[in-house]
């Protein structure tokens, strides 16, 4: 199971931000995240080198690994995420 963590305390990226150095961090395992690398549940947060944990929408992991979410994304949800990503 993969769950994206969105938290009100995380930095909210704005249009003026040029964040270019970030990675996925598994809060459950306290280490960088590699897709389903250990077979255990993951709590994934986007981590920016400049701002620390931040919220990002749409989540790139939703586009890269839509089958990795529990509950899985519906066809309508995945279509919405792809449409929102195309608009960015």
mmCIF file of N, CA and C in Angstrom, residues 3-82:
data_model
loop_
_atom_site.group_PDB
_atom_site.id
_atom_site.type_symbol
_atom_site.label_atom_id
_atom_site.label_comp_id
_atom_site.label_asym_id
_atom_site.label_seq_id
_atom_site.Cartn_x
_atom_site.Cartn_y
_atom_site.Cartn_z
ATOM 1 N N UNK A 3 0.516 5.431 0.426
ATOM 2 C CA UNK A 3 -0.361 6.550 0.763
ATOM 3 C C UNK A 3 0.431 7.833 0.696
ATOM 4 N N UNK A 4 -0.099 8.807 -0.046
ATOM 5 C CA UNK A 4 0.527 10.120 -0.135
ATOM 6 C C UNK A 4 0.121 10.935 1.078
ATOM 7 N N UNK A 5 1.081 11.531 1.745
ATOM 8 C CA UNK A 5 0.820 12.342 2.925
ATOM 9 C C UNK A 5 0.671 13.795 2.502
ATOM 10 N N UNK A 6 -0.470 14.360 2.839
ATOM 11 C CA UNK A 6 -0.681 15.804 2.681
ATOM 12 C C UNK A 6 -0.953 16.333 4.077
ATOM 13 N N UNK A 7 -0.260 17.369 4.447
ATOM 14 C CA UNK A 7 -0.338 17.845 5.819
ATOM 15 C C UNK A 7 -0.423 19.365 5.812
ATOM 16 N N UNK A 8 -1.308 19.949 6.638
ATOM 17 C CA UNK A 8 -1.400 21.415 6.681
ATOM 18 C C UNK A 8 -0.097 22.089 7.086
ATOM 19 N N UNK A 9 0.779 21.373 7.776
ATOM 20 C CA UNK A 9 2.057 21.944 8.186
ATOM 21 C C UNK A 9 3.117 21.913 7.103
ATOM 22 N N UNK A 10 2.865 21.191 6.016
ATOM 23 C CA UNK A 10 3.829 21.122 4.920
ATOM 24 C C UNK A 10 3.796 22.423 4.131
ATOM 25 N N UNK A 11 4.896 22.742 3.511
ATOM 26 C CA UNK A 11 4.994 23.924 2.661
ATOM 27 C C UNK A 11 4.074 23.768 1.458
ATOM 28 N N UNK A 12 3.365 24.845 1.103
ATOM 29 C CA UNK A 12 2.507 24.853 -0.077
ATOM 30 C C UNK A 12 3.256 25.557 -1.198
ATOM 31 N N UNK A 13 3.595 24.823 -2.224
ATOM 32 C CA UNK A 13 4.345 25.378 -3.344
ATOM 33 C C UNK A 13 3.468 26.353 -4.121
ATOM 34 N N UNK A 14 4.022 27.490 -4.493
ATOM 35 C CA UNK A 14 3.298 28.490 -5.266
ATOM 36 C C UNK A 14 3.884 28.641 -6.657
ATOM 37 N N UNK A 15 3.216 29.431 -7.475
ATOM 38 C CA UNK A 15 3.660 29.638 -8.858
ATOM 39 C C UNK A 15 5.037 30.281 -8.928
ATOM 40 N N UNK A 16 5.364 31.090 -7.920
ATOM 41 C CA UNK A 16 6.651 31.784 -7.936
ATOM 42 C C UNK A 16 7.810 30.900 -7.484
ATOM 43 N N UNK A 17 7.503 29.738 -6.921
ATOM 44 C CA UNK A 17 8.553 28.840 -6.453
ATOM 45 C C UNK A 17 9.181 28.091 -7.618
ATOM 46 N N UNK A 18 10.485 28.025 -7.598
ATOM 47 C CA UNK A 18 11.199 27.290 -8.634
ATOM 48 C C UNK A 18 11.828 26.024 -8.075
ATOM 49 N N UNK A 19 11.099 25.337 -7.228
ATOM 50 C CA UNK A 19 11.649 24.129 -6.598
ATOM 51 C C UNK A 19 12.057 23.121 -7.678
ATOM 52 N N UNK A 20 13.318 22.762 -7.653
ATOM 53 C CA UNK A 20 13.787 21.812 -8.666
ATOM 54 C C UNK A 20 14.491 20.613 -8.059
ATOM 55 N N UNK A 21 14.839 20.695 -6.784
ATOM 56 C CA UNK A 21 15.522 19.581 -6.125
ATOM 57 C C UNK A 21 14.598 19.016 -5.060
ATOM 58 N N UNK A 22 13.917 17.937 -5.391
ATOM 59 C CA UNK A 22 13.060 17.291 -4.412
ATOM 60 C C UNK A 22 13.051 15.795 -4.652
ATOM 61 N N UNK A 23 12.604 15.063 -3.660
ATOM 62 C CA UNK A 23 12.546 13.608 -3.734
ATOM 63 C C UNK A 23 11.371 13.134 -2.902
ATOM 64 N N UNK A 24 11.055 11.867 -3.032
ATOM 65 C CA UNK A 24 9.990 11.272 -2.232
ATOM 66 C C UNK A 24 10.606 10.652 -0.987
ATOM 67 N N UNK A 25 9.944 10.877 0.143
ATOM 68 C CA UNK A 25 10.448 10.412 1.418
ATOM 69 C C UNK A 25 9.355 9.600 2.093
ATOM 70 N N UNK A 26 9.705 8.398 2.563
ATOM 71 C CA UNK A 26 8.744 7.553 3.260
ATOM 72 C C UNK A 26 8.811 7.866 4.749
ATOM 73 N N UNK A 27 7.723 8.435 5.274
ATOM 74 C CA UNK A 27 7.702 8.780 6.691
ATOM 75 C C UNK A 27 7.592 7.541 7.566
ATOM 76 N N UNK A 28 6.981 6.483 7.047
ATOM 77 C CA UNK A 28 6.849 5.249 7.830
ATOM 78 C C UNK A 28 8.203 4.595 8.067
ATOM 79 N N UNK A 29 9.103 4.698 7.084
ATOM 80 C CA UNK A 29 10.404 4.042 7.177
ATOM 81 C C UNK A 29 11.553 5.007 7.424
ATOM 82 N N UNK A 30 11.243 6.318 7.475
ATOM 83 C CA UNK A 30 12.249 7.341 7.746
ATOM 84 C C UNK A 30 13.441 7.248 6.790
ATOM 85 N N UNK A 31 13.118 7.169 5.491
ATOM 86 C CA UNK A 31 14.163 7.098 4.466
ATOM 87 C C UNK A 31 13.589 7.481 3.101
ATOM 88 N N UNK A 32 14.451 7.792 2.134
ATOM 89 C CA UNK A 32 13.946 8.069 0.785
ATOM 90 C C UNK A 32 13.132 6.885 0.271
ATOM 91 N N UNK A 33 12.124 7.192 -0.522
ATOM 92 C CA UNK A 33 11.190 6.175 -1.023
ATOM 93 C C UNK A 33 11.583 5.699 -2.408
ATOM 94 N N UNK A 34 11.589 4.403 -2.580
ATOM 95 C CA UNK A 34 11.743 3.762 -3.892
ATOM 96 C C UNK A 34 10.503 2.916 -4.077
ATOM 97 N N UNK A 35 9.814 3.075 -5.178
ATOM 98 C CA UNK A 35 8.499 2.477 -5.423
ATOM 99 C C UNK A 35 8.427 1.023 -4.971
ATOM 100 N N UNK A 36 7.583 0.781 -3.957
ATOM 101 C CA UNK A 36 7.307 -0.564 -3.446
ATOM 102 C C UNK A 36 8.586 -1.363 -3.184
ATOM 103 N N UNK A 37 9.622 -0.700 -2.714
ATOM 104 C CA UNK A 37 10.921 -1.360 -2.583
ATOM 105 C C UNK A 37 10.973 -2.432 -1.502
ATOM 106 N N UNK A 38 10.104 -2.369 -0.500
ATOM 107 C CA UNK A 38 10.222 -3.356 0.564
ATOM 108 C C UNK A 38 8.956 -4.178 0.755
ATOM 109 N N UNK A 39 7.895 -3.872 0.021
ATOM 110 C CA UNK A 39 6.677 -4.647 0.134
ATOM 111 C C UNK A 39 5.826 -4.306 1.345
ATOM 112 N N UNK A 40 6.202 -3.305 2.120
ATOM 113 C CA UNK A 40 5.439 -2.888 3.283
ATOM 114 C C UNK A 40 4.690 -1.594 2.969
ATOM 115 N N UNK A 41 3.691 -1.237 3.803
ATOM 116 C CA UNK A 41 2.975 0.033 3.577
ATOM 117 C C UNK A 41 3.913 1.230 3.674
ATOM 118 N N UNK A 42 3.684 2.215 2.816
ATOM 119 C CA UNK A 42 4.499 3.425 2.776
ATOM 120 C C UNK A 42 3.624 4.653 2.975
ATOM 121 N N UNK A 43 4.150 5.647 3.672
ATOM 122 C CA UNK A 43 3.533 6.962 3.800
ATOM 123 C C UNK A 43 4.478 7.948 3.130
ATOM 124 N N UNK A 44 4.121 8.390 1.932
ATOM 125 C CA UNK A 44 5.025 9.153 1.087
ATOM 126 C C UNK A 44 4.754 10.644 1.180
ATOM 127 N N UNK A 45 5.808 11.413 1.358
ATOM 128 C CA UNK A 45 5.728 12.876 1.312
ATOM 129 C C UNK A 45 6.748 13.368 0.291
ATOM 130 N N UNK A 46 6.407 14.461 -0.371
ATOM 131 C CA UNK A 46 7.356 15.112 -1.247
ATOM 132 C C UNK A 46 8.284 15.938 -0.373
ATOM 133 N N UNK A 47 9.584 15.837 -0.584
ATOM 134 C CA UNK A 47 10.544 16.571 0.233
ATOM 135 C C UNK A 47 11.383 17.467 -0.666
ATOM 136 N N UNK A 48 11.278 18.768 -0.426
ATOM 137 C CA UNK A 48 12.020 19.759 -1.201
ATOM 138 C C UNK A 48 13.314 20.095 -0.470
ATOM 139 N N UNK A 49 14.405 20.194 -1.199
ATOM 140 C CA UNK A 49 15.686 20.523 -0.580
ATOM 141 C C UNK A 49 15.635 21.884 0.103
ATOM 142 N N UNK A 50 14.892 22.819 -0.469
ATOM 143 C CA UNK A 50 14.831 24.170 0.080
ATOM 144 C C UNK A 50 13.788 24.314 1.188
ATOM 145 N N UNK A 51 12.597 23.707 1.021
ATOM 146 C CA UNK A 51 11.476 23.940 1.938
ATOM 147 C C UNK A 51 11.173 22.783 2.876
ATOM 148 N N UNK A 52 11.783 21.631 2.677
ATOM 149 C CA UNK A 52 11.442 20.458 3.472
ATOM 150 C C UNK A 52 10.177 19.821 2.932
ATOM 151 N N UNK A 53 9.385 19.149 3.772
ATOM 152 C CA UNK A 53 8.168 18.490 3.276
ATOM 153 C C UNK A 53 7.212 19.505 2.670
ATOM 154 N N UNK A 54 6.662 19.186 1.508
ATOM 155 C CA UNK A 54 5.709 20.091 0.886
ATOM 156 C C UNK A 54 4.604 19.317 0.186
ATOM 157 N N UNK A 55 3.488 19.994 0.060
ATOM 158 C CA UNK A 55 2.341 19.433 -0.656
ATOM 159 C C UNK A 55 2.479 19.778 -2.125
ATOM 160 N N UNK A 56 2.117 18.841 -2.963
ATOM 161 C CA UNK A 56 2.183 19.067 -4.397
ATOM 162 C C UNK A 56 0.997 18.380 -5.034
ATOM 163 N N UNK A 57 0.299 19.084 -5.888
ATOM 164 C CA UNK A 57 -0.886 18.516 -6.531
ATOM 165 C C UNK A 57 -0.916 18.937 -7.974
ATOM 166 N N UNK A 58 -1.198 18.051 -8.907
ATOM 167 C CA UNK A 58 -1.437 16.629 -8.652
ATOM 168 C C UNK A 58 -0.156 15.901 -8.303
ATOM 169 N N UNK A 59 -0.291 14.852 -7.559
ATOM 170 C CA UNK A 59 0.877 14.087 -7.129
ATOM 171 C C UNK A 59 1.460 13.306 -8.305
ATOM 172 N N UNK A 60 2.734 13.521 -8.612
ATOM 173 C CA UNK A 60 3.352 12.749 -9.696
ATOM 174 C C UNK A 60 3.248 11.240 -9.494
ATOM 175 N N UNK A 61 3.274 10.775 -8.244
ATOM 176 C CA UNK A 61 3.159 9.331 -8.029
ATOM 177 C C UNK A 61 1.812 8.799 -8.494
ATOM 178 N N UNK A 62 0.769 9.632 -8.467
ATOM 179 C CA UNK A 62 -0.530 9.191 -8.947
ATOM 180 C C UNK A 62 -0.472 8.900 -10.439
ATOM 181 N N UNK A 63 0.329 9.676 -11.144
ATOM 182 C CA UNK A 63 0.454 9.470 -12.579
ATOM 183 C C UNK A 63 1.407 8.326 -12.895
ATOM 184 N N UNK A 64 2.471 8.204 -12.110
ATOM 185 C CA UNK A 64 3.467 7.172 -12.378
ATOM 186 C C UNK A 64 3.001 5.798 -11.927
ATOM 187 N N UNK A 65 2.320 5.737 -10.777
ATOM 188 C CA UNK A 65 1.945 4.448 -10.198
ATOM 189 C C UNK A 65 0.481 4.450 -9.749
ATOM 190 N N UNK A 66 -0.473 4.677 -10.660
ATOM 191 C CA UNK A 66 -1.872 4.767 -10.218
ATOM 192 C C UNK A 66 -2.375 3.495 -9.559
ATOM 193 N N UNK A 67 -1.783 2.356 -9.887
ATOM 194 C CA UNK A 67 -2.215 1.095 -9.284
ATOM 195 C C UNK A 67 -1.651 0.907 -7.884
ATOM 196 N N UNK A 68 -0.755 1.789 -7.439
ATOM 197 C CA UNK A 68 -0.115 1.624 -6.146
ATOM 198 C C UNK A 68 -0.867 2.247 -4.987
ATOM 199 N N UNK A 69 -2.042 2.809 -5.237
ATOM 200 C CA UNK A 69 -2.788 3.477 -4.186
ATOM 201 C C UNK A 69 -3.855 2.569 -3.597
ATOM 202 N N UNK A 70 -4.086 2.697 -2.314
ATOM 203 C CA UNK A 70 -5.084 1.909 -1.621
ATOM 204 C C UNK A 70 -5.943 2.861 -0.789
ATOM 205 N N UNK A 71 -7.219 3.062 -1.123
ATOM 206 C CA UNK A 71 -7.916 2.398 -2.228
ATOM 207 C C UNK A 71 -7.406 2.913 -3.568
ATOM 208 N N UNK A 72 -7.506 2.092 -4.600
ATOM 209 C CA UNK A 72 -6.990 2.517 -5.904
ATOM 210 C C UNK A 72 -7.779 3.700 -6.455
ATOM 211 N N UNK A 73 -7.129 4.464 -7.313
ATOM 212 C CA UNK A 73 -7.816 5.567 -7.967
ATOM 213 C C UNK A 73 -8.846 5.007 -8.939
ATOM 214 N N UNK A 74 -10.003 5.624 -8.953
ATOM 215 C CA UNK A 74 -11.014 5.218 -9.935
ATOM 216 C C UNK A 74 -10.603 5.760 -11.301
ATOM 217 N N UNK A 75 -11.235 5.285 -12.332
ATOM 218 C CA UNK A 75 -10.951 5.778 -13.686
ATOM 219 C C UNK A 75 -11.212 7.275 -13.759
ATOM 220 N N UNK A 76 -12.294 7.730 -13.120
ATOM 221 C CA UNK A 76 -12.629 9.153 -13.133
ATOM 222 C C UNK A 76 -11.583 9.968 -12.378
ATOM 223 N N UNK A 77 -11.113 9.472 -11.232
ATOM 224 C CA UNK A 77 -10.090 10.188 -10.462
ATOM 225 C C UNK A 77 -8.788 10.283 -11.240
ATOM 226 N N UNK A 78 -8.392 9.178 -11.861
ATOM 227 C CA UNK A 78 -7.152 9.187 -12.632
ATOM 228 C C UNK A 78 -7.260 10.141 -13.819
ATOM 229 N N UNK A 79 -8.409 10.159 -14.471
ATOM 230 C CA UNK A 79 -8.617 11.086 -15.592
ATOM 231 C C UNK A 79 -8.529 12.528 -15.103
ATOM 232 N N UNK A 80 -9.114 12.814 -13.925
ATOM 233 C CA UNK A 80 -9.067 14.169 -13.374
ATOM 234 C C UNK A 80 -7.625 14.567 -13.066
ATOM 235 N N UNK A 81 -6.859 13.656 -12.455
ATOM 236 C CA UNK A 81 -5.465 13.955 -12.124
ATOM 237 C C UNK A 81 -4.664 14.217 -13.394
ATOM 238 N N UNK A 82 -4.870 13.415 -14.419
ATOM 239 C CA UNK A 82 -4.142 13.611 -15.685
ATOM 240 C C UNK A 82 -4.522 14.933 -16.339
#
